[in-house]
Amino acid sequence: MSAAGPVTTAIALDTEFANRKIWLVKVPNFVAERWRAVCQTNAHDCGDPVGPELGQILVDKPAAGAKEASMHLSLTHSDTEGLPKTFLMNVATQNMASMAAFAQTGPCSVSAVGRVFQKFDVVVERGAAGASTSGADGVIDPEYRQLSRMRAKAAATKSRTTQLISQPQFTNLRHPMHIGTTKKRDPTEKRLAKPAEELTADLFRLFERQPHWIFAQLQRQTEQPTQHLKAVLLEIAVQNKRGPYKDMWELKKGYRLTGDA
């Protein structure tokens, strides 16, 4: 008898709309989580495969002297309490890899939705209408500020407890215990990584205090692991390679407040 080979299942791929142009819009995690909950609730309640309207994309006329129109994402669903209602859509098509979208239409069938030709990063709008009673530019949305504080408070809450054992007992030890001096670990290895959204909010607040930072300063302020901090920092900031601020970090143009150099 011969050994049975691997079982394969044929999947039908519908390519009717494979060349249709679509947009890829990257929203913050807290928006995606709220939308996902709304869609799941709607699917259980009425079984509508289309789902409810979650938001609208608004295209503003170009301002005087501007080359391109600005675009905003407005949350229209009723279940958006505690979230900012308006977001800025930054074009992120440059250096974008070729991407396509697919949807599972059945247990063994998949259809091509289209090919991505525009990519946008959605960020909280700064200086939005209603965000400041004084009308100053660069003010963070108050609902986003409250959301960031709640996430920071939750992250700071201790989830581990310690208990003193009066009579410790060690059984079934697979390896002997070696008591003695050990090599001191790098302090950065003990730092716990914050969620990317929370760390991004912290970095924005630091860049509001001053426009240029050395990486070591940012690490002291945020107390984050090197690789995690650098990965999040690269999403919103750039490192100067020359000039008076060589080797210092500053926000990308799309994230700078009005009036920044």
Coordinates of C-alpha atoms in Angstrom, one line a residue, residues 86-237:
T86 CA -13.3 63.9 11.2
F87 CA -10.0 62.5 9.9
L88 CA -7.4 63.8 7.4
M89 CA -6.6 61.4 4.5
N90 CA -2.9 61.7 3.5
V91 CA -1.8 60.3 0.2
A92 CA 0.6 57.4 0.6
T93 CA 0.8 56.1 -2.9
Q94 CA 4.5 56.8 -3.4
N95 CA 6.7 53.7 -3.4
M96 CA 3.5 51.6 -2.9
A97 CA 3.9 47.9 -3.7
S98 CA 1.6 46.4 -6.3
M99 CA -1.5 45.1 -4.4
A100 CA -4.8 43.5 -5.2
A101 CA -7.9 42.8 -3.1
F102 CA -9.9 39.6 -2.9
A103 CA -13.1 38.5 -1.3
Q104 CA -14.3 35.0 -0.3
T105 CA -17.7 34.5 -1.9
G106 CA -18.2 30.9 -0.9
P107 CA -16.5 27.9 0.8
C108 CA -14.4 27.2 -2.3
S109 CA -14.7 30.4 -4.3
V110 CA -12.8 33.6 -4.3
S111 CA -13.4 36.7 -6.4
A112 CA -11.0 39.5 -7.3
V113 CA -12.3 42.9 -6.0
G114 CA -9.8 45.0 -7.8
R115 CA -6.3 46.4 -8.0
V116 CA -5.1 49.1 -5.6
F117 CA -4.1 52.3 -7.4
Q118 CA -4.4 54.8 -4.5
K119 CA -3.4 54.4 -0.9
F120 CA -4.3 56.8 1.9
D121 CA -3.2 57.0 5.6
V122 CA -6.0 58.3 7.8
V123 CA -4.8 60.4 10.7
V124 CA -6.6 62.5 13.3
E125 CA -7.2 66.0 12.0
R126 CA -5.3 68.7 14.0
G127 CA -6.9 72.0 14.4
A128 CA -10.3 70.7 13.2
A129 CA -13.5 72.8 13.6
G130 CA -14.7 72.6 17.2
A131 CA -11.4 71.3 18.5
S132 CA -10.5 74.6 20.0
T133 CA -12.6 77.5 21.2
S134 CA -9.9 79.9 20.6
G135 CA -9.6 78.9 16.9
A136 CA -5.9 78.1 17.2
D137 CA -4.3 75.8 14.7
G138 CA -2.6 72.5 15.6
V139 CA -5.0 71.6 18.5
I140 CA -5.5 67.8 18.9
D141 CA -9.1 66.7 18.6
P142 CA -10.5 66.6 22.2
E143 CA -12.1 63.2 21.8
Y144 CA -8.9 61.8 20.5
R145 CA -7.0 63.4 23.4
Q146 CA -9.5 61.7 25.9
L147 CA -9.2 58.4 24.0
S148 CA -5.3 58.6 24.2
R149 CA -5.5 59.3 28.0
M150 CA -7.8 56.3 28.5
R151 CA -5.5 54.0 26.5
A152 CA -2.5 55.3 28.4
K153 CA -4.2 54.7 31.7
A154 CA -5.2 51.2 30.7
A155 CA -1.6 50.5 29.6
A156 CA -0.3 51.8 32.9
T157 CA -2.6 49.5 35.0
K158 CA -0.7 46.7 36.5
S159 CA -1.9 43.3 35.2
R160 CA 0.5 41.2 37.2
T161 CA 0.5 40.7 41.0
T162 CA 3.2 39.4 43.3
Q163 CA 2.7 37.1 46.3
L164 CA 5.1 36.3 49.1
I165 CA 5.5 32.6 49.7
S166 CA 6.5 31.9 53.3
Q167 CA 7.7 28.3 52.7
P168 CA 8.8 27.9 49.1
Q169 CA 8.9 24.4 47.8
F170 CA 10.7 23.4 44.6
T171 CA 9.8 20.1 43.0
N172 CA 10.4 18.5 39.6
L173 CA 13.3 20.9 38.8
R174 CA 14.6 19.8 35.4
H175 CA 17.8 21.9 35.7
P176 CA 19.8 22.8 38.7
M177 CA 19.7 26.3 40.0
H178 CA 22.8 28.4 39.7
I179 CA 23.1 31.2 42.2
G180 CA 25.7 33.8 41.5
T181 CA 26.5 36.8 39.5
T182 CA 24.9 37.1 36.0
K183 CA 25.6 39.4 33.2
K184 CA 23.7 42.7 33.5
R185 CA 21.1 43.0 30.9
D186 CA 20.5 46.0 28.7
P187 CA 17.8 48.2 30.4
T188 CA 16.1 48.6 27.0
E189 CA 15.3 44.8 27.0
K190 CA 13.1 45.3 30.0
R191 CA 10.9 47.9 28.5
L192 CA 7.4 46.9 27.5
A193 CA 6.3 48.0 24.1
K194 CA 3.2 50.2 24.0
P195 CA 0.5 49.8 21.3
A196 CA 1.5 51.6 18.1
E197 CA -1.5 54.0 18.3
E198 CA -0.6 55.0 21.9
L199 CA 3.1 55.5 21.1
T200 CA 2.2 57.6 18.1
A201 CA 0.1 59.9 20.3
D202 CA 3.0 60.2 22.7
L203 CA 5.4 61.1 19.9
F204 CA 3.1 63.8 18.6
R205 CA 2.9 65.4 22.0
L206 CA 6.7 65.4 22.2
F207 CA 7.1 67.0 18.8
E208 CA 4.6 69.7 19.9
R209 CA 7.0 70.6 22.7
Q210 CA 10.0 70.9 20.3
P211 CA 10.3 70.2 16.6
H212 CA 13.7 68.3 16.7
W213 CA 14.8 65.4 18.8
I214 CA 17.7 63.0 19.1
F215 CA 16.7 59.4 19.1
A216 CA 18.1 58.8 22.6
Q217 CA 16.0 61.7 24.0
L218 CA 12.9 60.2 22.5
Q219 CA 13.7 56.8 24.0
R220 CA 14.2 58.3 27.4
Q221 CA 10.9 60.2 27.2
T222 CA 8.9 57.2 25.9
E223 CA 10.8 54.3 27.6
Q224 CA 10.3 52.1 24.6
P225 CA 12.4 49.3 23.1
T226 CA 14.7 50.5 20.4
Q227 CA 13.3 48.5 17.5
H228 CA 9.7 49.2 18.4
L229 CA 10.3 52.9 18.8
K230 CA 12.2 53.2 15.6
A231 CA 9.5 51.3 13.6
V232 CA 6.7 53.6 14.9
L233 CA 8.9 56.7 14.5
L234 CA 9.6 56.0 10.8
E235 CA 5.8 56.2 10.2
I236 CA 5.5 59.8 11.2
A237 CA 9.0 61.3 11.2

